[in-house]
Tab-separated table of C-alpha atoms and ligand atoms in Angstrom:
chain	number	residue	atom	x	y	z
A	1178	MET	CA	-23.969	-1.421	9.636
A	1179	GLY	CA	-22.160	-2.463	12.407
A	1180	VAL	CA	-22.261	-6.299	12.783
A	1181	LYS	CA	-21.570	-7.825	16.292
A	1182	THR	CA	-17.877	-9.495	15.655
A	1183	LEU	CA	-17.224	-12.848	17.138
A	1184	ASN	CA	-15.183	-12.946	20.425
A	1185	ILE	CA	-13.604	-16.143	21.078
A	1186	SER	CA	-14.397	-15.659	25.071
A	1187	ASP	CA	-18.129	-15.374	24.069
A	1188	ILE	CA	-18.195	-18.983	22.562
A	1189	GLN	CA	-15.248	-20.852	24.145
A	1190	GLY	CA	-16.309	-24.635	24.688
A	1191	LYS	CA	-20.010	-23.835	23.668
A	1192	LYS	CA	-22.662	-25.442	21.315
A	1193	VAL	CA	-22.740	-23.070	18.513
A	1194	ILE	CA	-25.328	-22.972	15.768
A	1195	LEU	CA	-23.465	-21.811	12.529
A	1196	ARG	CA	-25.453	-20.553	9.542
A	1197	CYS	CA	-23.390	-20.911	6.500
A	1198	ASP	CA	-23.958	-20.291	2.720
A	1199	LEU	CA	-22.820	-23.720	1.103
A	1200	ASN	CA	-25.381	-23.366	-1.774
A	1201	VAL	CA	-22.818	-24.720	-4.336
A	1202	PRO	CA	-23.468	-25.667	-7.829
A	1203	ILE	CA	-24.171	-29.449	-7.985
A	1204	SER	CA	-25.054	-31.655	-10.802
A	1205	ASP	CA	-25.480	-35.485	-10.648
A	1206	GLY	CA	-24.334	-35.112	-6.934
A	1207	LEU	CA	-20.833	-33.605	-8.215
A	1208	ILE	CA	-19.855	-30.240	-6.890
A	1209	ALA	CA	-18.915	-27.885	-9.735
A	1210	ASP	CA	-17.458	-25.002	-7.656
A	1211	ASP	CA	-16.669	-25.356	-3.875
A	1212	GLY	CA	-15.916	-21.788	-3.579
A	1213	ARG	CA	-18.854	-20.930	-1.042
A	1214	ILE	CA	-17.615	-24.098	1.158
A	1215	VAL	CA	-13.965	-22.810	1.163
A	1216	ALA	CA	-15.196	-19.248	2.120
A	1217	SER	CA	-16.813	-20.766	5.117
A	1218	LEU	CA	-13.770	-22.350	6.473
A	1219	SER	CA	-12.181	-19.854	8.585
A	1220	THR	CA	-15.288	-19.237	10.653
A	1221	ILE	CA	-15.471	-23.001	11.331
A	1222	LYS	CA	-11.759	-23.541	11.825
A	1223	LYS	CA	-12.158	-20.634	14.610
A	1224	LEU	CA	-14.893	-22.286	16.300
A	1225	LEU	CA	-12.921	-25.844	16.458
A	1226	ASP	CA	-9.913	-24.025	17.644
A	1227	ALA	CA	-12.345	-22.748	20.482
A	1228	LYS	CA	-13.473	-26.158	21.306
A	1229	CYS	CA	-16.976	-25.441	20.326
A	1230	SER	CA	-19.276	-28.032	19.211
A	1231	ILE	CA	-20.825	-26.856	15.761
A	1232	VAL	CA	-24.452	-27.315	14.260
A	1233	ILE	CA	-24.374	-26.159	10.639
A	1234	ILE	CA	-27.426	-24.865	9.207
A	1235	ALA	CA	-27.436	-24.272	5.416
A	1236	HIS	CA	-29.511	-24.421	2.168
A	1237	LEU	CA	-29.131	-25.669	-1.323
A	1238	GLY	CA	-31.149	-24.503	-4.214
A	1239	ARG	CA	-34.936	-23.898	-3.979
A	1240	PRO	CA	-36.596	-27.072	-2.953
A	1241	LYS	CA	-39.708	-25.064	-1.974
A	1242	GLY	CA	-40.394	-26.578	1.371
A	1243	GLU	CA	-40.061	-30.205	0.457
A	1244	PRO	CA	-37.476	-32.942	0.544
A	1245	LYS	CA	-35.587	-33.260	-3.013
A	1246	PRO	CA	-32.997	-35.944	-3.062
A	1247	GLU	CA	-30.899	-33.980	-5.659
A	1248	LEU	CA	-30.901	-30.999	-3.327
A	1249	SER	CA	-29.311	-32.914	-0.284
A	1250	LEU	CA	-26.471	-31.297	1.360
A	1251	LEU	CA	-24.949	-34.647	1.966
A	1252	PRO	CA	-22.360	-34.252	-0.845
A	1253	VAL	CA	-21.547	-30.774	0.819
A	1254	ALA	CA	-20.998	-32.348	4.262
A	1255	LYS	CA	-18.679	-34.876	2.616
A	1256	ARG	CA	-16.762	-32.142	0.578
A	1257	LEU	CA	-16.452	-29.966	4.175
A	1258	GLU	CA	-15.040	-33.247	5.946
A	1259	LYS	CA	-12.366	-33.522	3.416
A	1260	LEU	CA	-11.427	-29.652	3.173
A	1261	ILE	CA	-11.479	-29.320	7.101
A	1262	GLY	CA	-9.926	-32.818	8.081
A	1263	VAL	CA	-12.701	-33.105	10.923
A	1264	GLN	CA	-15.305	-35.609	10.629
A	1265	VAL	CA	-18.792	-34.177	9.558
A	1266	GLU	CA	-21.848	-35.871	11.153
A	1267	PHE	CA	-25.038	-35.586	9.159
A	1268	SER	CA	-28.633	-35.286	10.244
A	1269	GLU	CA	-31.372	-36.145	7.680
A	1270	SER	CA	-33.959	-34.953	10.083
A	1271	ILE	CA	-33.808	-31.109	10.718
A	1272	LEU	CA	-36.512	-31.392	13.569
A	1273	GLU	CA	-35.459	-34.271	15.261
A	1274	ALA	CA	-31.876	-33.933	15.535
A	1275	SER	CA	-31.811	-33.423	19.215
A	1276	HIS	CA	-30.281	-36.921	19.985
A	1277	LYS	CA	-27.368	-36.286	17.688
A	1278	VAL	CA	-26.906	-32.408	18.910
A	1279	ALA	CA	-26.453	-33.901	22.504
A	1280	GLN	CA	-24.068	-36.338	21.659
A	1281	LEU	CA	-21.880	-33.905	19.747
A	1282	SER	CA	-18.485	-33.436	21.751
A	1283	PRO	CA	-16.390	-30.099	21.756
A	1284	GLY	CA	-14.539	-29.908	18.346
A	1285	LYS	CA	-17.091	-31.834	16.493
A	1286	ILE	CA	-19.469	-30.929	13.637
A	1287	LEU	CA	-22.751	-31.736	12.837
A	1288	MET	CA	-24.621	-30.716	9.711
A	1289	LEU	CA	-28.364	-30.386	9.201
A	1290	GLU	CA	-30.023	-31.467	5.921
A	1291	ASN	CA	-30.919	-28.510	3.693
A	1292	ILE	CA	-33.080	-26.302	5.739
A	1293	ARG	CA	-35.180	-25.350	2.990
A	1294	PHE	CA	-36.853	-28.838	2.914
A	1295	GLU	CA	-38.754	-27.552	5.827
A	1296	SER	CA	-41.567	-24.983	4.377
A	1297	SER	CA	-41.332	-22.747	7.533
A	1298	GLU	CA	-37.617	-21.684	6.754
A	1299	THR	CA	-39.057	-19.645	4.117
A	1300	SER	CA	-42.723	-18.913	5.162
A	1301	LYS	CA	-44.014	-15.501	4.569
A	1302	ASP	CA	-45.848	-15.910	7.984
A	1303	GLU	CA	-43.608	-14.561	10.721
A	1304	SER	CA	-45.314	-16.691	13.465
A	1305	VAL	CA	-44.533	-19.943	11.525
A	1306	ARG	CA	-40.763	-18.746	11.189
A	1307	SER	CA	-40.514	-17.929	14.617
A	1308	LYS	CA	-41.825	-21.280	15.818
A	1309	PHE	CA	-39.621	-22.925	13.606
A	1310	ALA	CA	-36.579	-20.723	14.763
A	1311	THR	CA	-37.717	-21.538	18.405
A	1312	ALA	CA	-37.329	-25.268	17.758
A	1313	LEU	CA	-33.893	-24.900	15.959
A	1314	ALA	CA	-32.870	-22.315	18.770
A	1315	LYS	CA	-32.719	-25.679	21.099
A	1316	TYR	CA	-29.629	-27.033	19.052
A	1317	GLY	CA	-27.453	-24.478	20.644
A	1318	GLU	CA	-26.199	-21.797	23.038
A	1319	PHE	CA	-24.812	-19.110	20.753
A	1320	TYR	CA	-25.841	-18.453	16.892
A	1321	VAL	CA	-23.062	-17.312	14.509
A	1322	GLY	CA	-24.319	-15.941	11.008
A	1323	ASP	CA	-21.793	-16.433	8.324
A	1324	GLY	CA	-24.128	-17.189	5.586
A	1325	PHE	CA	-23.515	-14.047	3.643
A	1326	GLY	CA	-25.265	-15.345	0.427
A	1327	ALA	CA	-28.664	-15.454	2.380
A	1328	VAL	CA	-28.494	-12.369	4.590
A	1329	HIS	CA	-30.867	-10.391	2.217
A	1330	ARG	CA	-33.526	-13.360	2.849
A	1331	LYS	CA	-36.026	-12.872	6.120
A	1332	HIS	CA	-35.683	-16.552	6.555
A	1333	ALA	CA	-36.240	-18.496	10.000
A	1334	SER	CA	-32.608	-19.489	10.195
A	1335	VAL	CA	-31.267	-16.143	9.148
A	1336	TYR	CA	-33.336	-13.605	10.810
A	1337	GLU	CA	-35.569	-15.137	13.594
A	1338	LEU	CA	-32.991	-17.599	14.841
A	1339	ALA	CA	-30.406	-15.049	15.114
A	1340	LYS	CA	-32.394	-12.792	17.424
A	1341	LEU	CA	-33.219	-15.867	19.753
A	1342	LEU	CA	-29.743	-16.672	20.837
A	1343	PRO	CA	-26.758	-14.606	21.786
A	1344	SER	CA	-25.139	-13.815	18.302
A	1345	ALA	CA	-22.322	-12.542	16.266
A	1346	ALA	CA	-21.313	-12.358	12.689
A	1347	GLY	CA	-18.657	-14.968	11.211
A	1348	ASP	CA	-15.427	-14.001	9.765
A	1349	LEU	CA	-16.945	-14.294	6.127
A	1350	VAL	CA	-19.851	-12.069	6.890
A	1351	ARG	CA	-17.499	-9.418	8.456
A	1352	ALA	CA	-15.011	-9.544	5.536
A	1353	GLU	CA	-18.007	-9.101	3.104
A	1354	VAL	CA	-19.457	-6.303	4.873
A	1355	GLU	CA	-16.240	-4.428	5.207
A	1356	VAL	CA	-15.507	-4.554	1.351
A	1357	LEU	CA	-19.096	-3.673	0.732
A	1358	GLU	CA	-18.839	-0.741	3.266
A	1359	LYS	CA	-15.630	0.546	1.513
A	1360	LEU	CA	-17.360	0.524	-1.943
A	1361	THR	CA	-20.461	2.489	-0.551
A	1362	LYS	CA	-18.458	5.017	1.635
A	1363	SER	CA	-15.219	5.715	0.315
A	1364	PRO	CA	-14.215	4.311	-3.252
A	1365	GLU	CA	-11.064	5.381	-4.566
A	1366	ARG	CA	-11.835	7.328	-7.834
A	1367	PRO	CA	-12.656	6.491	-10.785
A	1368	TYR	CA	-15.007	4.076	-9.310
A	1369	GLY	CA	-16.621	1.939	-12.186
A	1370	VAL	CA	-19.307	-0.626	-12.067
A	1371	VAL	CA	-19.510	-3.308	-14.678
A	1372	LEU	CA	-22.884	-5.334	-14.749
A	1373	GLY	CA	-24.367	-8.179	-17.019
A	1374	GLY	CA	-26.271	-11.231	-16.565
A	1375	ALA	CA	-29.921	-11.905	-17.858
A	1376	LYS	CA	-32.304	-9.364	-16.411
A	1377	VAL	CA	-32.423	-5.582	-16.026
A	1378	SER	CA	-35.307	-5.960	-13.505
A	1379	ASP	CA	-32.781	-7.812	-11.090
A	1380	LYS	CA	-30.489	-4.938	-11.372
A	1381	ILE	CA	-32.328	-1.575	-11.995
A	1382	GLY	CA	-32.593	-0.895	-8.243
A	1383	VAL	CA	-28.917	-1.252	-7.710
A	1384	ILE	CA	-28.273	0.842	-10.756
A	1385	LEU	CA	-30.461	3.557	-9.616
A	1386	ASN	CA	-29.018	3.763	-6.197
A	1387	LEU	CA	-25.265	3.868	-7.652
A	1388	LEU	CA	-25.780	6.681	-10.344
A	1389	ASP	CA	-24.980	9.319	-7.936
A	1390	LYS	CA	-21.853	7.230	-6.443
A	1391	VAL	CA	-19.939	6.042	-9.446
A	1392	ASN	CA	-18.103	7.712	-12.421
A	1393	LEU	CA	-18.580	4.904	-14.706
A	1394	LEU	CA	-21.218	2.247	-15.702
A	1395	ALA	CA	-20.600	-0.411	-18.212
A	1396	ILE	CA	-23.402	-2.755	-19.297
A	1397	GLY	CA	-23.445	-6.156	-20.901
A	1398	GLY	CA	-25.017	-9.415	-20.845
A	1399	GLY	CA	-28.643	-10.229	-21.830
A	1400	MET	CA	-29.673	-6.981	-19.897
A	1401	VAL	CA	-27.970	-4.422	-22.275
A	1402	PHE	CA	-30.478	-5.228	-24.796
A	1403	THR	CA	-33.253	-3.202	-22.935
A	1404	PHE	CA	-30.848	-0.428	-22.910
A	1405	LEU	CA	-30.018	-0.445	-26.598
A	1406	ALA	CA	-33.931	-0.827	-27.214
A	1407	ALA	CA	-34.292	2.124	-24.952
A	1408	LYS	CA	-31.905	4.184	-27.136
A	1409	GLY	CA	-34.135	3.077	-30.394
A	1410	MET	CA	-31.729	0.376	-31.635
A	1411	LYS	CA	-32.846	-2.752	-33.470
A	1412	ILE	CA	-32.368	-5.619	-31.350
A	1413	GLY	CA	-33.398	-8.620	-33.344
A	1414	LYS	CA	-34.753	-11.549	-30.982
A	1415	SER	CA	-32.403	-10.558	-28.170
A	1416	LEU	CA	-33.527	-10.968	-24.827
A	1417	VAL	CA	-35.478	-7.630	-23.802
A	1418	GLU	CA	-37.900	-6.436	-20.988
A	1419	ILE	CA	-40.286	-4.270	-22.702
A	1420	ASP	CA	-41.976	-3.005	-19.602
A	1421	LEU	CA	-38.585	-1.506	-18.557
A	1422	ILE	CA	-37.891	0.546	-21.552
A	1423	SER	CA	-38.996	3.729	-20.201
A	1424	ASP	CA	-37.504	3.267	-17.051
A	1425	VAL	CA	-34.226	2.673	-18.755
A	1426	ARG	CA	-34.667	5.691	-20.847
A	1427	ALA	CA	-34.964	7.852	-17.672
A	1428	LEU	CA	-32.227	6.224	-15.924
A	1429	LEU	CA	-29.842	6.978	-19.208
A	1430	GLU	CA	-31.113	10.591	-18.767
A	1431	ARG	CA	-30.315	10.942	-15.034
A	1432	ALA	CA	-26.954	9.493	-15.753
A	1433	ASP	CA	-26.399	12.135	-18.375
A	1434	ASN	CA	-27.202	14.818	-16.005
A	1435	LEU	CA	-25.169	13.445	-13.475
A	1436	GLY	CA	-22.279	13.207	-15.874
A	1437	VAL	CA	-21.844	9.361	-15.079
A	1438	LYS	CA	-20.168	7.813	-18.187
A	1439	ILE	CA	-22.285	5.116	-19.454
A	1440	ILE	CA	-20.592	2.404	-21.630
A	1441	LEU	CA	-22.678	0.214	-23.887
A	1442	PRO	CA	-21.442	-2.176	-26.613
A	1443	GLU	CA	-20.750	-0.888	-29.987
A	1444	ASP	CA	-20.586	-4.111	-31.307
A	1445	ILE	CA	-22.450	-7.585	-30.666
A	1446	VAL	CA	-21.997	-11.262	-31.331
A	1447	VAL	CA	-25.218	-12.750	-32.654
A	1448	ALA	CA	-26.457	-15.985	-33.449
A	1449	LYS	CA	-29.825	-17.498	-34.895
A	1450	GLU	CA	-30.458	-19.695	-31.946
A	1451	PHE	CA	-29.579	-19.982	-28.152
A	1452	ASN	CA	-27.297	-22.761	-28.134
A	1453	ALA	CA	-23.533	-23.800	-28.084
A	1454	ILE	CA	-23.536	-24.659	-31.897
A	1455	SER	CA	-25.063	-21.601	-33.354
A	1456	THR	CA	-22.904	-19.909	-35.801
A	1457	PRO	CA	-21.540	-16.579	-34.190
A	1458	THR	CA	-21.569	-13.156	-36.340
A	1459	VAL	CA	-20.430	-10.000	-35.095
A	1460	VAL	CA	-22.692	-7.128	-35.952
A	1461	SER	CA	-23.047	-3.318	-34.966
A	1462	SER	CA	-25.148	-3.062	-31.966
A	1463	GLN	CA	-27.154	-0.247	-33.909
A	1464	ASP	CA	-28.730	-2.888	-36.348
A	1465	ILE	CA	-29.040	-6.470	-35.073
A	1466	PRO	CA	-30.733	-8.433	-37.722
A	1467	ASP	CA	-34.317	-9.458	-36.995
A	1468	ASP	CA	-33.651	-13.243	-37.147
A	1469	GLN	CA	-30.629	-12.967	-34.809
A	1470	MET	CA	-29.990	-12.562	-31.061
A	1471	GLY	CA	-27.255	-11.078	-29.241
A	1472	LEU	CA	-25.339	-13.518	-27.143
A	1473	ASP	CA	-22.324	-11.593	-26.216
A	1474	ILE	CA	-20.568	-8.159	-26.428
A	1475	GLY	CA	-18.370	-8.011	-29.535
A	1476	PRO	CA	-14.879	-8.118	-29.427
A	1477	LYS	CA	-14.016	-4.441	-30.163
A	1478	SER	CA	-16.541	-3.751	-27.297
A	1479	ALA	CA	-14.692	-6.023	-24.923
A	1480	LEU	CA	-11.710	-4.205	-25.826
A	1481	ILE	CA	-13.210	-0.706	-25.010
A	1482	PHE	CA	-14.805	-2.109	-21.791
A	1483	ALA	CA	-11.221	-3.575	-20.694
A	1484	SER	CA	-9.637	-0.453	-21.263
A	1485	GLU	CA	-12.154	1.806	-19.291
A	1486	ILE	CA	-12.022	-0.802	-16.565
A	1487	LYS	CA	-8.247	-0.340	-16.265
A	1488	ASN	CA	-8.549	3.119	-15.870
A	1489	CYS	CA	-10.643	2.693	-13.014
A	1490	LYS	CA	-9.313	2.774	-9.341
A	1491	THR	CA	-12.328	0.954	-7.963
A	1492	ILE	CA	-14.508	-1.697	-9.874
A	1493	PHE	CA	-17.416	-3.721	-8.701
A	1494	TRP	CA	-18.499	-6.369	-11.354
A	1495	ASN	CA	-21.588	-8.573	-11.190
A	1496	GLY	CA	-22.889	-10.563	-14.038
A	1497	PRO	CA	-21.411	-12.060	-17.320
A	1498	MET	CA	-21.029	-10.154	-20.559
A	1499	GLY	CA	-22.489	-12.913	-22.556
A	1500	VAL	CA	-23.445	-16.550	-22.478
A	1501	PHE	CA	-20.394	-17.631	-21.080
A	1502	GLU	CA	-21.442	-21.139	-20.593
A	1503	PHE	CA	-21.190	-21.624	-24.496
A	1504	PRO	CA	-17.395	-21.007	-25.437
A	1505	ASN	CA	-18.657	-19.295	-28.516
A	1506	PHE	CA	-20.165	-16.511	-26.561
A	1507	ALA	CA	-17.683	-16.318	-23.552
A	1508	ASN	CA	-15.084	-13.983	-25.114
A	1509	GLY	CA	-16.511	-10.767	-23.540
A	1510	THR	CA	-16.759	-12.094	-20.068
A	1511	LYS	CA	-13.126	-13.460	-20.528
A	1512	VAL	CA	-11.969	-10.321	-21.523
A	1513	VAL	CA	-13.653	-8.148	-18.724
A	1514	ALA	CA	-12.326	-10.721	-16.086
A	1515	LYS	CA	-8.855	-10.574	-17.597
A	1516	ALA	CA	-8.971	-6.374	-17.266
A	1517	LEU	CA	-10.287	-6.636	-13.727
A	1518	THR	CA	-7.422	-8.603	-12.976
A	1519	GLU	CA	-4.960	-5.755	-14.339
A	1520	VAL	CA	-6.625	-2.924	-12.429
A	1521	ASP	CA	-4.366	-0.974	-9.976
A	1522	GLY	CA	-6.865	-0.554	-7.306
A	1523	MET	CA	-9.709	-2.569	-5.582
A	1524	THR	CA	-11.560	-5.012	-7.747
A	1525	VAL	CA	-14.584	-6.863	-6.385
A	1526	VAL	CA	-16.543	-9.632	-8.061
A	1527	GLY	CA	-19.768	-9.561	-6.938
A	1528	GLY	CA	-21.909	-12.731	-6.898
A	1529	GLY	CA	-21.513	-16.424	-6.500
A	1530	ASP	CA	-22.640	-17.178	-10.037
A	1531	SER	CA	-20.058	-14.438	-11.299
A	1532	ALA	CA	-17.250	-16.093	-9.291
A	1533	ALA	CA	-18.078	-19.499	-10.624
A	1534	ALA	CA	-17.984	-17.943	-14.168
A	1535	VAL	CA	-14.573	-16.543	-13.658
A	1536	ARG	CA	-13.396	-19.763	-12.170
A	1537	LYS	CA	-14.807	-22.028	-15.119
A	1538	LEU	CA	-13.041	-19.501	-17.429
A	1539	GLY	CA	-9.759	-20.274	-15.796
A	1540	PHE	CA	-9.101	-17.438	-13.568
A	1541	LYS	CA	-7.826	-17.974	-9.930
A	1542	ASP	CA	-9.411	-16.170	-6.983
A	1543	ASN	CA	-6.197	-14.552	-5.807
A	1544	GLU	CA	-6.143	-12.409	-9.240
A	1545	PHE	CA	-9.102	-10.447	-7.865
A	1546	GLY	CA	-9.178	-8.073	-4.939
A	1547	TYR	CA	-12.218	-9.778	-3.513
A	1548	ILE	CA	-14.774	-12.392	-4.697
A	1549	SER	CA	-17.891	-12.105	-2.928
A	1550	THR	CA	-20.130	-15.274	-2.135
A	1551	GLY	CA	-23.466	-13.337	-2.338
A	1552	GLY	CA	-24.714	-11.962	-5.627
A	1553	GLY	CA	-28.305	-11.039	-4.478
A	1554	ALA	CA	-27.021	-9.969	-0.888
A	1555	SER	CA	-24.216	-7.812	-2.540
A	1556	LEU	CA	-26.410	-5.977	-4.810
A	1557	GLU	CA	-29.220	-5.392	-2.213
A	1558	TYR	CA	-26.454	-4.206	0.264
A	1559	LEU	CA	-25.131	-1.655	-2.611
A	1560	GLU	CA	-28.837	-0.656	-3.381
A	1561	GLY	CA	-28.836	0.594	-0.042
A	1562	LYS	CA	-31.431	-1.674	1.549
A	1563	GLU	CA	-31.617	-3.027	5.012
A	1564	LEU	CA	-30.665	-6.839	4.794
A	1565	PRO	CA	-32.369	-8.792	7.626
A	1566	GLY	CA	-29.719	-11.056	8.113
A	1567	LEU	CA	-27.432	-8.224	8.937
A	1568	ALA	CA	-29.771	-6.368	11.005
A	1569	ALA	CA	-30.208	-9.412	13.161
A	1570	LEU	CA	-26.459	-9.424	13.973
A	1571	SER	CA	-26.094	-5.750	14.579
B	2153	AMP	P1	-27.616	-13.519	-13.696
B	2153	AMP	O1	-28.122	-14.615	-12.656
B	2153	AMP	O2	-28.816	-12.429	-13.941
B	2153	AMP	O3	-26.339	-12.947	-13.390
B	2153	AMP	O4	-27.431	-13.930	-15.250
B	2153	AMP	C1	-26.547	-15.038	-15.514
B	2153	AMP	C2	-27.053	-15.599	-16.892
B	2153	AMP	O5	-27.212	-14.577	-17.755
B	2153	AMP	C3	-25.821	-16.444	-17.362
B	2153	AMP	O6	-26.168	-17.614	-17.469
B	2153	AMP	C4	-25.655	-16.109	-18.971
B	2153	AMP	O7	-25.621	-17.341	-19.807
B	2153	AMP	C5	-26.829	-15.250	-19.117
B	2153	AMP	N1	-26.667	-14.217	-20.255
B	2153	AMP	C6	-25.738	-13.287	-20.182
B	2153	AMP	N2	-25.648	-12.795	-21.514
B	2153	AMP	C7	-26.799	-13.211	-22.177
B	2153	AMP	C8	-27.430	-12.985	-23.406
B	2153	AMP	N3	-26.906	-12.045	-24.385
B	2153	AMP	N4	-28.627	-13.504	-23.599
B	2153	AMP	C9	-29.148	-14.345	-22.733
B	2153	AMP	N5	-28.778	-14.929	-21.635
B	2153	AMP	C10	-27.423	-14.166	-21.292
């Protein structure tokens, strides 16, 4: 998908609306991981250098169309101000910001409050979204789409607004698309995909699309138990999506026919309860006791996953191998992350949450080939779906 690239001559000195993805994890007003803000800096700097005045539109969480103080973007504006060294004005009102926009001089930034505080942003009704986008379009002469984590959403500020003004993709979106294009068009082989996280239903589409493209598929996380159940194994109290068992069975059969190597864990770290203090025990994945639930891939499996990963020339990884938030169940994710850092080839960590997980476990961004800011967006791209936010910039 060829997105339009940003030409300085098109934007020099203009009032630019910049759609960013600044959806960072925040608790009690504190930003736990500012990766997405940092990833947005390149385009912002470029616009400042071109003497643009910038109106930033972004979202935080899912406020469902009404103001929620805990989801205000104000702490994000403050962090951006610190990182970029330029004052960031803030407008609590989204629809009545014209006055502040008019006062914005070249080289200055104004951030609007969480765009999802307005229900029109995410409305299913196209005419509602269009009307909202028309109101937003008055804030600028040019639209730059750089919120990669939201490009799979047909939302007013991502899709309709991009079509109302002259537009281009920002540096982050361009970099993300370049990496994903490489993964879909010309991956160096062997090409392995490692998937984890909570649900199979979120990822079955991408797995199906990838089966005839990859050489290896390694599965861990909560989603693996639907795979183990599909193979007739006992999974105790582990997470499972019963209605997907037959789909997973068909998928495994197709992988077999295509000669794709599927790696499932041989051992599992189980516990009686889903909490940080529950006692971990390692059992065979063939036989998880009825009163236990699987919360991580076992140590033997982690080593097998790591060795398979290190044999690959291209790796895409999305989703933790276990409940990494609890130290007792973080080993699988840690070992897999470490293996990625040792691959002699291209490694892509897909997803804001996976990125936050590797940082929380002590890894540095530059230990990986590329850390994508968009989980859902990168998965949908790999699934082969058309992403509205990219289509609007093409
Ligand atoms: P996702 O957003 O689908 O990538 O899922 C991430 C979440 O999956 C993390 O918060 C993990 O704690 C959770 N997770 C990983 N493994 C398991 C498991 N075995 N059981 C329950 N949840 C898990």
